[in-house]
XYZ file of C-alpha atoms in Angstrom:
495
model
C 35.652 58.923 115.283
C 33.993 59.354 111.823
C 34.960 61.285 108.702
C 33.113 62.152 105.520
C 34.411 61.930 101.911
C 32.593 62.903 98.833
C 32.464 60.360 95.822
C 30.881 61.014 92.359
C 27.629 59.308 93.640
C 27.512 61.143 96.897
C 29.214 61.588 100.377
C 30.149 58.627 102.471
C 30.875 58.411 106.195
C 33.761 56.253 107.295
C 35.439 55.463 110.623
C 38.929 56.302 111.993
C 40.760 53.724 114.153
C 44.523 53.934 115.073
C 45.264 56.410 112.299
C 43.518 54.432 109.477
C 40.327 55.673 107.860
C 37.942 52.757 106.637
C 35.071 53.086 104.307
C 33.063 49.928 103.688
C 30.221 48.855 101.416
C 30.421 51.676 98.956
C 28.484 50.608 95.784
C 30.551 51.005 92.603
C 27.711 49.641 90.315
C 23.947 49.238 90.631
C 22.422 46.161 92.052
C 22.502 43.410 89.378
C 19.108 42.128 89.857
C 15.604 42.613 88.214
C 15.933 44.282 84.939
C 19.707 44.352 85.340
C 20.097 40.634 85.893
C 22.706 39.038 83.548
C 23.628 42.464 82.091
C 26.970 44.220 82.259
C 27.377 46.431 85.258
C 25.370 49.652 85.333
C 26.273 52.957 86.885
C 25.565 53.045 90.697
C 22.656 55.524 91.432
C 23.567 58.763 93.254
C 22.254 59.521 96.771
C 21.412 62.572 98.843
C 23.037 63.372 102.165
C 25.694 61.315 103.769
C 25.749 57.564 103.322
C 27.195 55.346 106.181
C 30.168 53.328 105.041
C 30.910 51.916 108.533
C 30.184 48.127 107.842
C 30.698 45.717 105.049
C 28.048 45.757 102.412
C 26.027 42.796 100.939
C 27.834 39.850 99.470
C 27.029 38.437 95.958
C 25.030 35.112 95.786
C 27.321 32.178 96.439
C 27.144 28.757 97.966
C 29.207 27.703 101.010
C 32.438 25.966 100.412
C 32.497 22.175 100.304
C 33.295 20.585 103.693
C 35.860 20.813 105.192
C 36.710 24.020 103.346
C 33.562 25.749 104.802
C 35.397 25.547 108.209
C 38.923 26.219 106.933
C 37.927 29.289 104.904
C 34.991 30.870 106.685
C 33.471 33.760 104.805
C 30.597 36.167 105.638
C 27.146 36.064 103.916
C 25.605 39.484 104.095
C 22.152 39.905 102.746
C 21.083 42.588 100.373
C 20.997 43.503 96.565
C 23.712 46.199 96.548
C 26.393 43.551 96.373
C 28.591 45.262 93.899
C 30.450 47.215 96.460
C 34.002 47.896 97.576
C 35.945 48.907 100.692
C 38.628 51.403 101.269
C 41.370 51.765 103.896
C 43.517 54.896 103.786
C 45.853 56.912 106.079
C 44.929 60.170 104.523
C 41.694 61.458 103.057
C 43.434 64.572 101.655
C 45.196 64.920 98.381
C 48.222 62.874 99.419
C 48.806 61.110 96.022
C 49.382 57.754 97.662
C 49.887 54.511 95.706
C 46.656 52.296 95.541
C 46.283 48.587 95.690
C 43.090 46.913 94.520
C 42.538 43.329 95.875
C 40.604 40.830 93.734
C 39.673 37.792 95.859
C 39.868 34.202 94.958
C 37.326 31.370 95.393
C 37.201 29.478 92.140
C 35.024 32.170 90.596
C 32.315 30.666 92.756
C 33.078 31.828 96.303
C 34.699 34.781 98.099
C 34.014 38.284 98.982
C 36.089 41.502 99.708
C 34.513 41.477 103.143
C 36.580 38.586 104.428
C 38.365 39.791 107.560
C 41.765 38.361 106.414
C 41.645 40.967 103.639
C 41.351 43.913 106.068
C 43.535 46.463 104.403
C 44.569 48.357 107.558
C 48.180 47.242 107.539
C 48.557 48.517 103.972
C 47.150 51.852 104.934
C 49.398 51.945 107.915
C 52.302 51.716 105.532
C 51.279 54.451 103.175
C 49.051 52.652 100.665
C 45.418 53.130 99.958
C 43.942 49.574 99.898
C 40.692 48.663 98.129
C 38.808 45.300 98.165
C 35.929 44.435 95.980
C 33.037 42.185 95.340
C 32.328 40.901 91.862
C 29.614 38.545 90.528
C 30.358 34.878 90.798
C 29.279 31.509 89.488
C 26.222 31.651 87.117
C 25.633 35.343 87.500
C 29.240 36.364 86.878
C 30.679 33.700 84.486
C 28.029 31.411 82.923
C 28.223 31.924 79.177
C 24.878 33.055 77.875
C 25.683 33.518 74.128
C 27.474 36.022 72.001
C 27.778 39.426 73.681
C 26.800 37.992 77.159
C 29.905 36.597 78.803
C 32.494 37.524 81.553
C 30.152 39.670 83.592
C 32.272 39.125 86.648
C 35.329 40.545 84.797
C 33.212 43.502 83.637
C 32.390 43.995 87.308
C 36.109 44.170 88.121
C 36.588 46.765 85.353
C 33.725 48.818 86.720
C 35.395 48.705 90.151
C 38.699 49.882 88.694
C 36.860 52.702 86.816
C 35.372 53.714 90.167
C 38.764 53.803 91.647
C 40.058 55.953 88.745
C 37.183 58.422 89.258
C 37.075 58.605 93.087
C 40.251 57.442 94.692
C 41.889 60.940 94.827
C 39.223 61.864 97.442
C 40.585 59.069 99.695
C 44.199 60.277 99.195
C 45.055 57.875 96.394
C 46.940 58.504 93.028
C 44.751 57.054 90.201
C 47.784 56.892 87.949
C 49.602 54.593 90.455
C 47.206 51.603 90.861
C 48.435 48.018 91.546
C 45.986 45.219 91.142
C 46.653 42.031 93.076
C 44.722 38.877 93.626
C 45.035 35.204 94.598
C 43.843 31.908 92.860
C 40.819 33.034 90.788
C 41.824 36.567 91.874
C 45.165 35.936 90.349
C 43.616 34.604 87.165
C 41.482 37.706 87.138
C 44.574 39.907 87.423
C 46.115 38.182 84.450
C 42.907 38.378 82.440
C 42.787 42.102 83.147
C 46.316 42.410 82.075
C 45.309 40.931 78.673
C 42.102 42.811 78.194
C 41.820 45.938 75.999
C 38.988 47.321 78.064
C 41.267 47.431 81.216
C 44.018 49.406 79.507
C 45.103 52.381 81.560
C 43.142 51.395 84.723
C 46.337 50.004 86.567
C 50.130 50.368 86.393
C 51.221 47.276 88.124
C 49.928 43.709 88.672
C 50.509 40.929 91.205
C 49.245 37.486 90.424
C 49.374 35.079 93.423
C 48.796 31.434 92.690
C 46.847 32.142 89.491
C 48.076 33.156 86.013
C 46.849 33.150 82.430
C 46.488 29.587 81.206
C 42.920 28.860 82.195
C 39.811 30.073 80.476
C 36.912 28.436 78.678
C 36.560 28.310 74.830
C 33.143 29.134 73.760
C 32.470 25.504 72.928
C 33.255 24.348 76.479
C 31.434 27.318 77.921
C 28.348 26.212 75.984
C 28.656 22.652 77.252
C 28.662 24.036 80.972
C 25.579 26.089 80.130
C 23.784 23.239 78.469
C 24.477 20.933 81.362
C 23.307 23.443 83.859
C 20.006 24.111 81.829
C 19.377 20.311 81.700
C 20.008 20.096 85.479
C 17.491 22.825 86.139
C 15.182 21.584 83.397
C 14.923 25.071 81.638
C 15.985 26.644 78.412
C 19.568 27.894 78.371
C 18.514 31.574 78.182
C 18.899 34.574 80.478
C 15.202 34.881 80.972
C 14.668 31.139 81.807
C 17.516 31.234 84.332
C 16.514 34.488 85.920
C 13.211 32.939 86.686
C 14.826 30.324 88.881
C 14.989 31.316 92.455
C 18.534 32.264 93.544
C 18.644 29.586 96.236
C 18.107 26.930 93.605
C 20.734 28.333 91.315
C 23.241 28.413 94.010
C 22.622 24.752 94.780
C 22.850 23.826 91.080
C 26.353 25.471 91.006
C 27.395 22.976 93.660
C 25.808 20.094 91.928
C 27.556 20.885 88.638
C 30.943 21.285 90.330
C 30.381 17.898 92.055
C 29.659 16.314 88.659
C 32.960 17.549 87.249
C 34.848 15.774 90.109
C 32.970 12.576 89.880
C 33.161 12.288 86.038
C 36.526 13.558 84.933
C 35.932 12.884 81.292
C 37.331 15.380 78.857
C 34.755 14.598 76.228
C 32.100 15.745 78.665
C 33.873 18.727 80.162
C 36.670 19.933 77.748
C 39.233 22.144 79.420
C 37.201 22.345 82.572
C 39.201 19.362 83.652
C 42.360 21.466 83.674
C 41.500 22.859 87.055
C 38.033 21.339 87.824
C 36.270 24.756 87.634
C 33.149 24.896 85.631
C 32.846 28.694 86.147
C 35.599 30.859 84.834
C 36.223 33.431 82.123
C 35.345 32.614 78.535
C 37.376 33.540 75.493
C 34.457 35.388 73.876
C 36.607 37.359 71.422
C 35.198 40.559 72.890
C 35.655 41.040 76.652
C 38.349 38.419 76.648
C 39.740 38.292 73.176
C 42.162 35.390 73.556
C 43.572 33.075 76.185
C 45.270 35.557 78.588
C 48.801 34.098 78.322
C 48.745 33.927 74.663
C 47.544 37.568 74.329
C 50.207 38.693 76.779
C 52.927 36.874 74.775
C 51.537 38.854 71.768
C 51.943 42.113 73.477
C 48.772 42.809 75.554
C 49.395 44.719 78.800
C 52.676 46.136 77.532
C 54.292 48.540 79.921
C 52.769 47.092 83.074
C 55.088 45.796 85.809
C 54.212 42.259 86.981
C 55.031 40.331 90.193
C 53.966 36.706 90.002
C 54.463 33.584 92.055
C 53.109 30.401 93.774
C 53.344 28.378 96.890
C 55.559 25.317 96.617
C 52.838 22.755 97.453
C 49.727 24.437 96.195
C 47.573 21.478 95.640
C 47.895 19.985 99.049
C 45.167 22.304 100.057
C 42.761 20.470 97.773
C 44.023 16.843 98.625
C 44.995 16.789 102.293
C 42.089 18.341 104.255
C 39.342 16.310 102.527
C 41.495 13.096 102.678
C 41.842 12.731 98.862
C 45.635 12.337 99.122
C 45.185 8.948 100.731
C 42.355 7.879 98.414
C 44.029 8.295 94.933
C 44.005 5.062 92.947
C 46.343 4.142 90.079
C 43.416 4.388 87.725
C 42.449 7.874 88.944
C 45.967 9.091 88.655
C 46.260 7.738 85.142
C 42.870 9.243 84.242
C 44.049 12.722 85.212
C 47.429 12.466 83.503
C 45.660 11.309 80.371
C 43.046 13.963 80.509
C 45.833 16.556 80.437
C 47.156 15.026 77.364
C 50.494 14.192 79.081
C 52.744 11.182 78.318
C 51.592 8.757 80.949
C 54.684 6.622 81.541
C 57.153 9.416 81.281
C 55.214 11.689 83.635
C 54.768 8.944 86.205
C 58.501 8.047 86.066
C 59.557 11.657 86.348
C 57.486 12.305 89.460
C 58.296 8.904 91.035
C 62.002 9.878 90.714
C 61.314 13.264 92.232
C 59.167 11.753 95.079
C 60.721 8.297 95.751
C 58.775 8.028 99.091
C 55.550 9.674 97.775
C 52.208 8.004 97.566
C 49.997 8.170 94.596
C 48.260 11.025 96.238
C 51.612 12.812 96.652
C 52.363 12.356 93.044
C 48.977 13.630 91.922
C 49.384 16.631 94.178
C 52.768 17.489 92.846
C 51.557 17.156 89.177
C 48.599 19.359 89.809
C 50.834 21.962 91.583
C 53.056 22.252 88.603
C 50.291 21.977 85.907
C 47.788 24.298 87.373
C 49.968 26.812 89.261
C 53.655 26.741 88.962
C 54.191 26.471 85.178
C 51.580 29.131 84.293
C 53.366 31.462 86.729
C 56.687 30.924 85.064
C 55.174 31.422 81.630
C 53.664 34.706 82.710
C 57.078 35.915 83.905
C 58.560 34.779 80.625
C 55.903 36.528 78.645
C 56.476 39.903 80.399
C 60.309 39.595 80.421
C 60.438 38.526 76.779
C 59.162 41.861 75.506
C 61.383 43.856 77.866
C 58.961 44.762 80.621
C 59.629 44.235 84.351
C 58.780 41.008 85.954
C 59.530 39.601 89.366
C 58.967 36.015 90.664
C 58.512 34.616 94.156
C 57.949 31.276 95.714
C 56.334 30.823 99.128
C 57.724 27.774 100.896
C 56.734 28.129 104.539
C 55.061 24.958 105.572
C 51.996 24.849 107.879
C 52.191 22.073 110.467
C 48.343 21.504 110.291
C 46.800 18.175 109.454
C 49.587 16.249 111.167
C 52.234 18.179 109.388
C 50.951 17.308 105.982
C 49.406 20.458 104.693
C 52.772 22.042 103.822
C 53.071 25.257 101.788
C 49.667 24.935 100.414
C 47.340 27.123 98.398
C 46.053 30.284 100.101
C 48.586 30.103 102.867
C 50.428 33.196 101.902
C 47.447 35.636 102.051
C 47.532 36.587 105.710
C 51.375 37.128 105.360
C 50.775 39.352 102.406
C 48.117 41.378 104.393
C 50.157 41.213 107.593
C 47.064 39.913 109.315
C 48.513 36.952 111.282
C 46.724 38.412 114.255
C 43.331 37.076 112.873
C 43.616 33.328 113.429
C 39.995 33.009 114.186
C 39.331 33.882 110.472
C 42.103 31.866 108.936
C 42.900 28.625 110.811
C 45.221 26.978 108.449
C 48.342 28.651 109.839
C 48.536 26.706 113.159
C 50.321 28.017 116.197
C 52.834 30.903 116.084
C 53.348 31.541 112.378
C 56.360 33.686 111.753
C 55.693 37.307 112.126
C 59.084 38.109 110.618
C 58.043 36.418 107.383
C 54.869 38.458 107.226
C 56.877 41.634 107.866
C 59.101 40.763 104.902
C 56.370 39.659 102.492
C 54.052 42.601 103.225
C 56.885 45.088 102.865
C 57.762 43.601 99.429
C 54.234 44.055 98.241
C 54.245 47.571 99.508
C 57.482 48.364 97.951
C 56.265 46.970 94.576
C 53.139 49.045 94.594
C 55.136 52.248 95.632
C 58.250 51.803 93.440
C 57.756 48.801 91.095
C 60.528 47.011 92.832
C 59.730 44.382 95.552
C 63.444 44.185 96.643
C 65.144 41.420 94.559
C 66.477 41.194 90.983
C 63.986 41.272 88.184
C 63.258 38.052 86.270
C 64.811 37.620 82.888
C 65.135 34.695 80.560
C 68.854 34.262 81.266
C 68.798 34.727 84.990
C 65.513 33.442 86.366
C 65.716 35.149 89.778
C 62.959 34.164 92.284
C 62.596 35.239 95.887
C 61.958 32.284 98.295
C 59.533 33.503 100.976
C 60.653 31.360 103.911
C 64.392 31.343 103.707
C 64.114 34.978 102.468
C 66.849 34.321 99.879
C 67.073 34.714 96.197
C 67.321 31.584 94.110
C 67.982 31.075 90.395
C 65.087 28.820 89.247
C 66.160 26.417 86.479
C 63.356 24.450 84.854
C 63.272 20.990 86.462
C 62.532 17.739 84.633
C 58.963 17.640 85.753
C 58.310 21.161 84.220
C 59.723 20.156 80.938
C 57.747 16.967 80.795
C 54.453 18.712 81.624
C 55.086 21.733 79.331
C 56.224 19.706 76.408
C 53.308 17.192 76.824
C 50.824 20.086 76.735
C 52.103 21.747 73.507
């Protein structure tokens, strides 16, 4: 059964299945190619008649994941130029005034799409929320720094999608004044970036940052290094025109080559703060779109008034070390190189983590350090920044452990996503869970996200600086999180 809704650009036809209306592949901005290449997003053209929105739209140019992640995280590649599109799931296309949740996918700012089946928003719609998933430009097209006034095009795409939501979501039953943005990994970093950006002010009311916060962005100096290395790799000038003349297929391959080089040569003199998370493509502190490092700007008052839910998985970095076998290949030299590259006190850091993990290998220690450094501490600082100024913040920790990879994967990065979306029934699209993941945990976690979007309260005490309340998603119990020794060593070492 189909239904028609009218947007500002024209009418769209969606489908109705089990009480949920789905509209897919709706363009929120014009195709970013040809004369619009490397420009901020432009208004999507209008159309006559009724446009079918029955299937996912084109995906943005992106490479496949590195093996084995290409198998662990399969994602569709859909051809076409109208890749700046979004998808909407709603229980009511009337004027219901329902809360809205806008999902910003992860993928290291290099991969991902809103069309991944795990992100199907039907369960949110079933529970009275209008759910939106978006595409935004990635890699070179979205985040390569191309000089003053030409940066962060992927973030500008996200803002354009949120502006589309503000102008159109009422026609899908949503309340444009009650929007929650949520995202994971690079999507969580995007959420925190948006929280800090003046251009995003007023476009959302609440924010959920999953396994990504506000500590990671390039300075212009580092962003120029990445651009210059890419230009040298391609043997062209580091200009928009020169890069636009390179076939897309070659640019996508060059992105992979550049990322490989970061991993092979972890030298801070070569890569600057890229080494913090090994991501050559991410937002740049350009002083305009992104005025300051997001966490610093939030501490200074940016995003005031927004309610925030933030958290991490307890063993995030095992996702990056266990499947490719890196956890068993870490040498003393590599471990020391990474610790030193972070500017941490080498002997104190090693002693602290060896005490915490007395049976742990060098790979286990590296994994624990990276989990704290890249994910856990930034999440805590974001909660502190919000709470310090009197706004509402909540924290969670996801500790359910997958038994995959001979029971070594643990509570790794990305594992919470199908629980949040209540999509455990899609194992063919997300095979990290193993057999019989606990549906009761998905029921609880999904319900908490819905409650936060509806009421600003996920169901446990808010975080404050005296009582650091965190919900543990596995035991389903509240804990009071006191900074452990490892956190103090890492944080003090970075300041």
